[in-house]
Coordinates of C-alpha atoms and ligand atoms in Angstrom, one line a residue:
M1 CA 125.6 97.1 -254.5
Q2 CA 123.3 93.7 -255.1
G3 CA 121.4 92.9 -258.1
G4 CA 119.5 89.2 -257.4
Q5 CA 115.9 88.7 -259.4
D6 CA 114.5 89.5 -256.5
S7 CA 116.0 93.0 -255.7
H8 CA 113.7 96.0 -256.9
G9 CA 117.5 98.4 -256.2
L10 CA 116.5 102.3 -255.9
W11 CA 113.6 102.1 -256.6
A12 CA 113.0 100.0 -253.4
A13 CA 114.7 102.2 -250.9
S14 CA 113.7 105.5 -251.6
A15 CA 109.1 104.7 -252.5
P16 CA 107.6 105.0 -250.2
P17 CA 106.2 101.9 -247.9
A18 CA 104.2 100.0 -249.4
P19 CA 100.2 100.2 -248.4
M20 CA 98.7 97.3 -246.6
T21 CA 98.5 94.1 -248.2
P22 CA 97.3 91.4 -246.6
R23 CA 97.5 87.4 -247.7
L24 CA 94.0 86.2 -248.4
S25 CA 92.5 84.1 -246.2
A26 CA 89.1 83.5 -246.1
S27 CA 87.4 82.6 -249.3
I28 CA 85.4 85.7 -250.9
S29 CA 83.5 87.3 -253.8
A30 CA 84.1 90.0 -255.8
D31 CA 82.9 92.0 -258.8
V32 CA 85.8 91.7 -260.8
A33 CA 89.2 89.9 -260.4
I34 CA 91.9 90.9 -260.6
I35 CA 95.9 89.3 -261.1
G36 CA 98.7 91.0 -261.3
A37 CA 100.1 94.5 -258.7
G38 CA 101.3 96.0 -261.4
Y39 CA 100.2 99.4 -263.7
T40 CA 97.8 97.3 -265.6
G41 CA 95.8 95.7 -262.2
C42 CA 96.4 98.6 -260.0
S43 CA 94.9 101.3 -262.6
A44 CA 92.1 99.1 -263.0
A45 CA 91.5 98.3 -259.6
L46 CA 92.1 102.0 -259.2
H47 CA 89.5 102.3 -262.4
L48 CA 86.9 100.2 -261.0
A49 CA 86.7 101.0 -257.7
S50 CA 86.5 104.8 -258.4
A51 CA 83.4 103.9 -260.9
G52 CA 81.8 102.2 -257.2
V53 CA 82.5 98.3 -258.2
S54 CA 84.5 96.1 -256.4
P55 CA 87.9 94.8 -257.6
V56 CA 89.9 92.4 -255.7
V57 CA 93.5 92.0 -257.0
L58 CA 95.2 88.7 -256.5
E59 CA 99.2 89.5 -255.9
A60 CA 102.1 86.5 -256.4
S61 CA 104.5 88.3 -254.6
E62 CA 104.3 92.3 -253.5
I63 CA 103.0 95.2 -254.8
G64 CA 105.3 96.1 -258.0
F65 CA 107.0 92.5 -257.9
G66 CA 107.4 92.9 -261.8
G67 CA 108.3 95.2 -264.3
A68 CA 106.6 98.0 -262.3
G69 CA 109.4 97.6 -259.8
R70 CA 112.8 97.4 -261.8
N71 CA 111.8 99.4 -264.5
V72 CA 113.9 103.1 -265.5
G73 CA 110.7 104.8 -265.2
L74 CA 110.7 106.3 -268.9
V75 CA 106.9 107.5 -269.3
N76 CA 107.1 107.6 -273.1
A77 CA 104.7 108.0 -275.4
G78 CA 103.4 105.7 -278.3
L79 CA 105.6 102.3 -278.7
W80 CA 108.6 100.5 -279.0
V81 CA 108.9 100.6 -283.2
M82 CA 108.0 103.2 -285.4
P83 CA 104.6 105.1 -285.8
D84 CA 103.7 104.2 -289.0
A85 CA 104.2 100.3 -287.7
V86 CA 101.8 100.4 -286.4
P87 CA 98.3 101.2 -288.9
A88 CA 100.9 99.1 -290.6
A89 CA 100.5 96.3 -288.5
L90 CA 96.8 96.3 -287.1
G91 CA 95.4 98.6 -289.7
E92 CA 94.5 101.8 -290.8
L93 CA 92.0 103.0 -287.6
R94 CA 93.1 100.8 -285.2
G95 CA 96.0 101.6 -285.6
E96 CA 95.9 105.2 -285.5
R97 CA 93.6 105.2 -282.5
L98 CA 95.7 103.0 -280.6
L99 CA 98.9 105.8 -281.1
K100 CA 96.5 108.1 -280.1
Q101 CA 95.2 106.5 -277.1
L102 CA 99.2 105.6 -276.1
G103 CA 100.5 109.7 -277.2
E104 CA 97.4 110.6 -274.4
A105 CA 99.0 108.3 -271.7
P106 CA 102.2 110.1 -270.2
A107 CA 99.3 112.6 -269.8
L108 CA 97.1 109.9 -267.7
V109 CA 100.0 108.9 -265.7
F110 CA 100.8 112.4 -264.2
D111 CA 97.0 113.2 -263.6
L112 CA 96.7 109.6 -261.5
I113 CA 99.1 111.3 -259.7
A114 CA 98.4 114.9 -259.5
R115 CA 94.5 113.7 -258.4
H116 CA 95.9 110.8 -256.2
D117 CA 98.7 113.1 -254.6
I118 CA 101.1 110.2 -255.6
A119 CA 104.9 111.0 -254.5
C120 CA 106.8 109.4 -257.1
E121 CA 108.9 111.9 -258.2
A122 CA 107.1 112.9 -260.9
V123 CA 108.5 115.3 -263.8
R124 CA 107.2 116.6 -266.9
A125 CA 110.1 117.8 -268.6
G126 CA 109.6 115.2 -271.6
T127 CA 112.1 112.6 -272.8
L128 CA 115.4 112.2 -274.9
H129 CA 116.0 109.6 -277.9
C130 CA 119.7 109.9 -278.0
A131 CA 121.1 109.4 -281.5
A132 CA 124.4 107.6 -281.6
G133 CA 126.1 108.4 -284.7
G134 CA 124.7 109.2 -288.7
H135 CA 121.7 105.7 -288.2
G136 CA 120.7 106.9 -285.0
V137 CA 120.1 110.2 -286.9
R138 CA 118.3 109.5 -289.5
E139 CA 117.0 107.4 -287.9
L140 CA 115.5 109.9 -285.1
A141 CA 114.4 112.4 -288.1
E142 CA 112.8 109.5 -289.7
R143 CA 110.4 109.5 -286.2
A144 CA 109.5 112.8 -285.9
R145 CA 108.4 112.9 -289.4
Q146 CA 105.8 110.6 -288.7
W147 CA 105.2 112.0 -285.2
R148 CA 104.9 115.2 -286.7
R149 CA 102.3 114.5 -289.7
R150 CA 100.4 113.3 -286.6
G151 CA 100.2 116.6 -285.5
V152 CA 102.5 115.9 -281.3
A153 CA 105.0 118.6 -281.3
V154 CA 108.5 116.3 -281.6
E155 CA 111.7 118.4 -281.2
L156 CA 114.9 117.0 -283.2
L157 CA 117.3 118.8 -281.1
E158 CA 121.0 118.7 -283.1
G159 CA 124.5 119.7 -282.9
R160 CA 125.1 121.8 -279.9
E161 CA 121.1 121.9 -278.6
A162 CA 121.9 118.4 -277.3
A163 CA 124.8 118.2 -276.3
R164 CA 123.8 120.8 -273.2
L165 CA 120.3 119.2 -273.4
T166 CA 122.2 115.6 -272.5
G167 CA 125.1 117.4 -270.9
S168 CA 127.8 114.9 -273.4
N169 CA 128.5 115.7 -276.6
A170 CA 128.2 111.5 -278.0
F171 CA 125.0 112.5 -279.1
P172 CA 124.9 114.5 -282.7
A173 CA 121.1 114.7 -281.8
V174 CA 117.8 114.2 -279.7
L175 CA 114.7 113.3 -280.1
L176 CA 112.6 115.1 -277.7
D177 CA 109.3 114.5 -276.6
P178 CA 107.4 117.1 -274.4
R179 CA 104.6 114.8 -273.8
A180 CA 106.9 112.3 -271.9
G181 CA 108.6 112.0 -268.5
T182 CA 110.0 111.0 -265.3
I183 CA 109.0 109.3 -262.3
Q184 CA 110.1 106.7 -259.8
P185 CA 108.4 104.3 -261.1
L186 CA 108.0 101.8 -257.7
A187 CA 106.1 104.3 -255.9
Y188 CA 103.9 105.1 -258.5
V189 CA 102.4 101.4 -258.3
R190 CA 102.2 102.1 -254.6
G191 CA 100.5 105.5 -254.9
L192 CA 98.0 103.6 -257.6
A193 CA 98.1 100.7 -255.4
A194 CA 96.6 103.2 -252.1
A195 CA 94.5 105.4 -254.3
A196 CA 92.8 102.5 -255.5
I197 CA 92.7 101.0 -251.8
R198 CA 91.0 103.8 -251.3
Y199 CA 88.1 104.1 -253.2
G200 CA 87.0 100.4 -251.9
A201 CA 89.7 98.1 -253.3
Q202 CA 91.0 94.9 -251.7
I203 CA 94.6 94.2 -252.4
H204 CA 95.9 90.4 -251.5
A205 CA 99.8 90.2 -251.5
Q206 CA 101.7 86.7 -251.6
S207 CA 98.4 85.3 -252.9
P208 CA 99.7 83.9 -255.8
A209 CA 96.3 82.8 -258.0
L210 CA 97.0 78.4 -259.1
A211 CA 93.9 77.9 -260.3
C212 CA 90.8 78.7 -261.9
E213 CA 87.9 76.8 -262.0
D214 CA 84.6 77.3 -263.8
L215 CA 81.1 78.4 -261.9
G216 CA 79.2 78.4 -264.8
H217 CA 78.4 82.3 -263.5
G218 CA 81.9 83.0 -262.6
W219 CA 85.4 81.8 -262.0
R220 CA 87.0 81.0 -258.8
I221 CA 90.3 81.0 -258.4
T222 CA 92.2 79.6 -255.4
T223 CA 95.4 81.4 -254.1
P224 CA 96.8 79.2 -251.2
H225 CA 95.3 79.8 -248.1
G226 CA 92.1 81.2 -249.9
S227 CA 89.3 81.8 -252.7
V228 CA 88.2 84.3 -255.0
T229 CA 84.4 83.9 -256.7
A230 CA 84.0 86.4 -259.1
P231 CA 82.2 87.5 -262.5
R232 CA 84.8 88.5 -264.6
V233 CA 88.5 88.5 -264.3
I234 CA 91.5 90.6 -265.4
V235 CA 94.4 88.9 -266.5
A236 CA 97.3 91.8 -265.8
T237 CA 100.9 89.3 -264.9
D238 CA 102.8 89.8 -268.3
A239 CA 105.9 89.3 -268.3
Y240 CA 106.0 87.9 -265.0
S241 CA 103.1 85.6 -265.5
W242 CA 102.5 82.2 -263.8
G243 CA 100.4 79.4 -262.1
P244 CA 97.7 79.3 -264.7
W245 CA 98.0 81.7 -267.2
A246 CA 101.1 81.2 -267.5
A247 CA 101.0 81.0 -271.5
L248 CA 101.1 84.8 -271.9
C249 CA 104.6 84.4 -270.6
R250 CA 105.9 81.8 -272.8
E251 CA 104.3 84.2 -275.3
Q252 CA 106.9 86.7 -275.3
V253 CA 110.9 86.5 -275.4
P254 CA 112.3 87.4 -272.4
L255 CA 115.0 90.5 -272.2
P256 CA 117.0 91.2 -269.5
Y257 CA 117.7 95.0 -268.6
F258 CA 119.9 95.9 -265.6
N259 CA 120.4 98.8 -263.9
L260 CA 123.1 100.0 -261.3
A261 CA 122.3 104.3 -259.5
T262 CA 125.1 106.1 -258.3
A263 CA 124.6 107.9 -255.3
P264 CA 123.9 111.7 -255.7
L265 CA 126.2 114.0 -258.6
P266 CA 127.0 117.1 -256.3
P267 CA 125.3 120.1 -257.2
E268 CA 127.6 121.3 -260.2
L269 CA 127.3 117.5 -262.1
R270 CA 123.8 117.9 -261.4
A271 CA 123.9 121.3 -263.5
V272 CA 125.1 120.4 -266.6
I273 CA 123.8 116.4 -266.9
L274 CA 120.5 115.7 -268.5
P275 CA 119.2 120.2 -266.5
E276 CA 116.6 120.1 -267.6
G277 CA 115.2 116.7 -266.4
Q278 CA 114.5 114.0 -269.0
G279 CA 115.1 110.4 -269.2
A280 CA 116.9 109.3 -271.7
W281 CA 118.2 106.5 -273.9
D282 CA 119.5 105.8 -277.1
T283 CA 119.1 104.4 -281.1
K284 CA 121.7 101.0 -280.2
S285 CA 120.7 97.5 -280.8
I286 CA 121.7 97.0 -277.5
L287 CA 121.0 100.3 -276.3
S288 CA 121.9 102.7 -272.9
S289 CA 119.3 104.9 -270.5
F290 CA 120.3 107.0 -268.6
R291 CA 117.8 109.2 -265.8
L292 CA 118.6 110.8 -262.7
D293 CA 115.9 110.5 -259.4
A294 CA 115.5 113.4 -257.4
Q295 CA 118.2 112.8 -255.4
G296 CA 120.1 113.4 -258.1
R297 CA 121.5 109.7 -258.3
L298 CA 122.6 108.7 -262.3
V299 CA 120.6 106.1 -263.1
F300 CA 122.5 104.1 -265.9
G301 CA 120.6 100.4 -268.0
S302 CA 121.4 98.3 -270.3
V303 CA 120.3 95.1 -272.1
G304 CA 122.0 92.6 -270.1
A305 CA 121.4 90.3 -266.9
L306 CA 123.3 90.6 -263.4
R307 CA 124.0 86.9 -263.0
N308 CA 126.7 84.4 -263.7
G309 CA 129.6 86.6 -263.9
G310 CA 126.8 89.4 -266.1
T311 CA 127.4 91.9 -262.4
R312 CA 131.1 92.6 -263.0
V313 CA 131.1 92.4 -266.5
H314 CA 127.7 94.7 -267.1
A315 CA 129.7 97.3 -263.9
Q316 CA 132.6 97.4 -265.5
W317 CA 131.2 98.3 -269.3
A318 CA 128.8 101.0 -267.4
R319 CA 131.7 102.3 -265.6
R320 CA 133.5 103.0 -269.3
E321 CA 130.5 104.2 -271.2
L322 CA 130.1 106.0 -268.6
A323 CA 133.3 107.9 -268.5
R324 CA 132.7 108.1 -272.2
L325 CA 129.7 110.3 -272.0
F326 CA 130.8 112.3 -269.3
P327 CA 133.9 112.6 -268.7
E328 CA 133.2 114.9 -265.8
L329 CA 132.1 112.2 -263.2
G330 CA 135.5 111.0 -262.7
R331 CA 135.8 107.9 -260.5
I332 CA 132.1 105.9 -261.0
N333 CA 130.7 103.7 -257.8
F334 CA 127.7 102.0 -257.3
N335 CA 125.5 102.4 -255.3
H336 CA 122.0 99.9 -256.0
A337 CA 122.4 97.6 -258.6
W338 CA 119.5 95.6 -260.1
Y339 CA 117.4 93.8 -262.8
G340 CA 114.3 93.0 -264.6
T341 CA 112.8 91.3 -268.0
I342 CA 111.6 92.8 -270.6
G343 CA 108.5 90.7 -272.6
M344 CA 109.6 90.4 -276.3
T345 CA 107.0 89.9 -279.0
R346 CA 107.5 88.9 -282.4
D347 CA 105.9 92.7 -284.1
A348 CA 107.4 94.8 -280.8
L349 CA 102.8 95.5 -280.2
P350 CA 101.4 94.5 -277.0
R351 CA 98.1 91.3 -277.2
L352 CA 95.0 91.2 -276.4
H353 CA 93.3 87.7 -275.4
E354 CA 90.1 86.7 -273.9
L355 CA 91.4 83.7 -272.5
D356 CA 88.1 82.5 -271.6
R357 CA 85.0 83.6 -270.7
N358 CA 84.9 87.4 -269.6
I359 CA 88.2 87.3 -269.0
I360 CA 91.1 89.2 -270.6
S361 CA 94.1 90.5 -270.2
I362 CA 96.6 92.4 -272.0
S363 CA 100.5 92.3 -272.1
G364 CA 103.9 92.6 -274.2
Y365 CA 104.2 96.0 -273.7
N366 CA 107.7 95.5 -275.6
G367 CA 109.6 98.0 -272.1
R368 CA 106.7 100.4 -272.7
G369 CA 105.0 100.1 -269.6
I370 CA 104.4 102.9 -268.0
A371 CA 102.3 104.4 -270.1
P372 CA 99.9 101.6 -271.7
G373 CA 99.8 99.5 -269.0
T374 CA 98.1 102.8 -266.7
S375 CA 96.2 103.3 -269.7
F376 CA 94.6 100.0 -271.1
G377 CA 94.0 99.1 -266.9
R378 CA 91.3 101.9 -267.6
E379 CA 90.7 100.6 -270.6
L380 CA 90.4 96.7 -268.8
A381 CA 88.0 98.7 -266.1
R382 CA 86.2 100.0 -268.4
V383 CA 85.4 97.0 -270.3
A384 CA 84.7 94.9 -267.3
L385 CA 82.0 98.0 -266.1
G386 CA 80.3 97.4 -269.4
E387 CA 81.0 100.8 -270.4
Q388 CA 83.0 99.3 -273.6
S389 CA 83.1 95.8 -275.6
V390 CA 86.2 94.1 -275.8
D391 CA 86.2 95.0 -279.8
A392 CA 85.7 98.6 -278.8
L393 CA 89.8 98.4 -277.8
A394 CA 92.2 99.4 -280.1
L395 CA 93.6 96.5 -279.9
P396 CA 92.9 93.0 -282.0
R397 CA 91.9 90.1 -280.0
T398 CA 94.6 87.7 -280.9
P399 CA 94.5 83.7 -280.4
L400 CA 98.0 83.2 -278.1
R401 CA 100.7 82.3 -280.0
P402 CA 104.3 80.6 -277.6
A403 CA 107.0 82.3 -279.3
Q404 CA 108.8 80.8 -281.6
L405 CA 112.3 79.3 -280.2
R406 CA 112.4 82.0 -277.5
T407 CA 114.4 80.0 -274.3
L408 CA 116.8 80.4 -277.0
K409 CA 116.5 84.2 -278.3
G410 CA 116.3 84.8 -275.0
V411 CA 119.7 83.6 -273.6
T412 CA 120.6 85.4 -276.7
Y413 CA 120.0 89.0 -275.5
E414 CA 121.4 87.6 -272.7
A415 CA 124.7 86.6 -273.8
G416 CA 124.7 88.4 -276.8
A417 CA 124.7 91.8 -274.0
L418 CA 127.5 90.1 -272.2
L419 CA 129.5 89.3 -274.8
A420 CA 129.2 93.2 -275.9
H421 CA 129.6 94.7 -273.2
F422 CA 132.8 92.1 -271.9
T423 CA 135.0 93.3 -275.1
A424 CA 133.7 96.7 -275.0
A425 CA 134.7 97.4 -271.5
R426 CA 138.2 95.7 -272.7
F427 CA 138.7 97.2 -276.2
Ligands
LIG1 C1 114.5 96.4 -266.3 C2 113.0 97.0 -267.2 C3 113.3 98.2 -267.4 C4 112.3 99.2 -268.7 N1 112.0 100.2 -268.3 C5 110.6 100.6 -268.5 C6 110.5 101.9 -268.9 O1 111.5 102.8 -268.9 N2 109.7 102.6 -269.3 C7 108.8 102.1 -269.5 O2 107.3 102.2 -269.7 N3 108.4 100.6 -269.3 C8 109.7 100.2 -269.1 N4 109.6 98.6 -268.9 C9 108.7 97.9 -268.7 C10 107.1 97.4 -268.0 O3 107.9 98.1 -266.3 C11 106.3 96.7 -267.7 O4 106.1 96.8 -269.4 C12 105.3 97.2 -267.5 O5 105.7 97.1 -265.6 C13 104.0 96.0 -267.4 O6 102.9 95.9 -266.9 P1 102.2 95.3 -265.4 O7 101.2 95.5 -264.7 O8 101.6 94.5 -266.7 O9 103.1 94.8 -265.2 P2 103.7 94.0 -264.0 O10 104.7 95.2 -264.0 O11 105.2 92.6 -264.3 O12 102.8 93.3 -262.8 C14 103.3 92.1 -263.1 C15 102.2 91.1 -261.7 O13 102.2 89.7 -261.6 C16 102.0 89.3 -260.6 N5 102.5 88.2 -260.9 C17 102.4 86.8 -261.9 N6 101.7 86.0 -261.7 C18 101.5 86.1 -260.7 C19 100.3 85.4 -260.5 N7 100.0 83.7 -260.9 N8 99.6 85.7 -259.6 C20 99.0 86.9 -258.7 N9 99.4 87.5 -259.3 C21 100.8 87.3 -260.9 C22 103.8 89.1 -260.9 O14 104.0 89.0 -259.6 C23 103.8 90.7 -260.5 O15 104.1 91.6 -259.7 C24 111.0 97.9 -268.4 C25 110.7 96.7 -267.5 C26 111.7 96.3 -267.6 C27 112.4 94.7 -266.7

């Protein structure tokens, strides 16, 4: 079991190889330069390239190095916050448009997977939001009410049905969202990148954008061994942003989240734990998530970083918590461990920035980036293609503002989760 900052754990072990993406070693030009090869950048590249425009993607490390290669793989519909909170924050028109766009975003993900034949363990069986106690049941009932009012067929399932779908007696109710599903997240982003390359996009890994110079008619982005000149730039670096657009990262409070994966479960356990293949997470404030991969490995995650003693504490807690949720698991060993940084914005909504003339970014997905990143990548491509204006996007343009007390809040998240799991594992 590893788990260092560069580890992508199980996803690196089970994903098909990444496409060849040589480091940039020349001065080239492009119609659009894209910074970052996660979902947002690769989706933008695919939609641009398939429309006949030539994008160049610069990736500091490797495809999926950021959140895209580390997440749980829950292809959620909508955002973290309650549906009603979105129009309340953005206004009726824009808020409802954003909810509609993100509600349809899982369909876009599964459609791209089918259309481009992306081998990424895609399962479209929905997701389960699991109630932890009576407070959780009330929260889910309210969520269900707000979605149903918008015509979405989510189902609040209680008692025996909740136990059957999760395989655990710990949850009095679950909210089944049929729009959603699960994927192998690193395999998906590699597949998006491979599809973009097939349509003519260039992707250069190990090519960090170090500087961005205004040429008047466009921008020159410099990497250690080359440069790209382009009239338009899409910055898709989210919580892993560094270099010229590091401020995008400083706008978000870092929330560490880890995952641990068991060996493949025997068939008799696979038949009772998440028997219909949904991915699940709970309503606790220090939440947990659980899902199976295609081989039947149980992937269990929660808030916390696998450093500063965290590896031992979180793994101990996870063993105990899994034994509580699924007593039939018996002795639990983890074969893979990894973690990453989720970027949280003040109101849990993503941000659209016009960083300079023809330089745009969307970031701040608050742990909901698979479907939203794919969808906004497509929207940013449409802006670059001249098919829509920045103002037509479902997010308002906002100025970049550093998060207040960012470091302190980040440390509090990490230390708070460590303490909570340490305490829970002992008492
Ligand atoms: C542990 C964890 C669990 C999560 N679980 C889920 C989940 O289950 N469902 C869900 O929907 N979302 C989840 N998320 C959130 C999701 O992974 C992110 O929102 C998503 O990856 C954002 O996609 P992106 O393409 O915008 O950014 P990223 O995937 O983070 O990619 C940004 C890329 O930009 C590159 N980069 C940064 N700076 C530069 C530079 N100067 N030059 C070149 N390249 C640069 C980085 O190396 C990185 O590869 C989770 C995140 C984490 C960390």
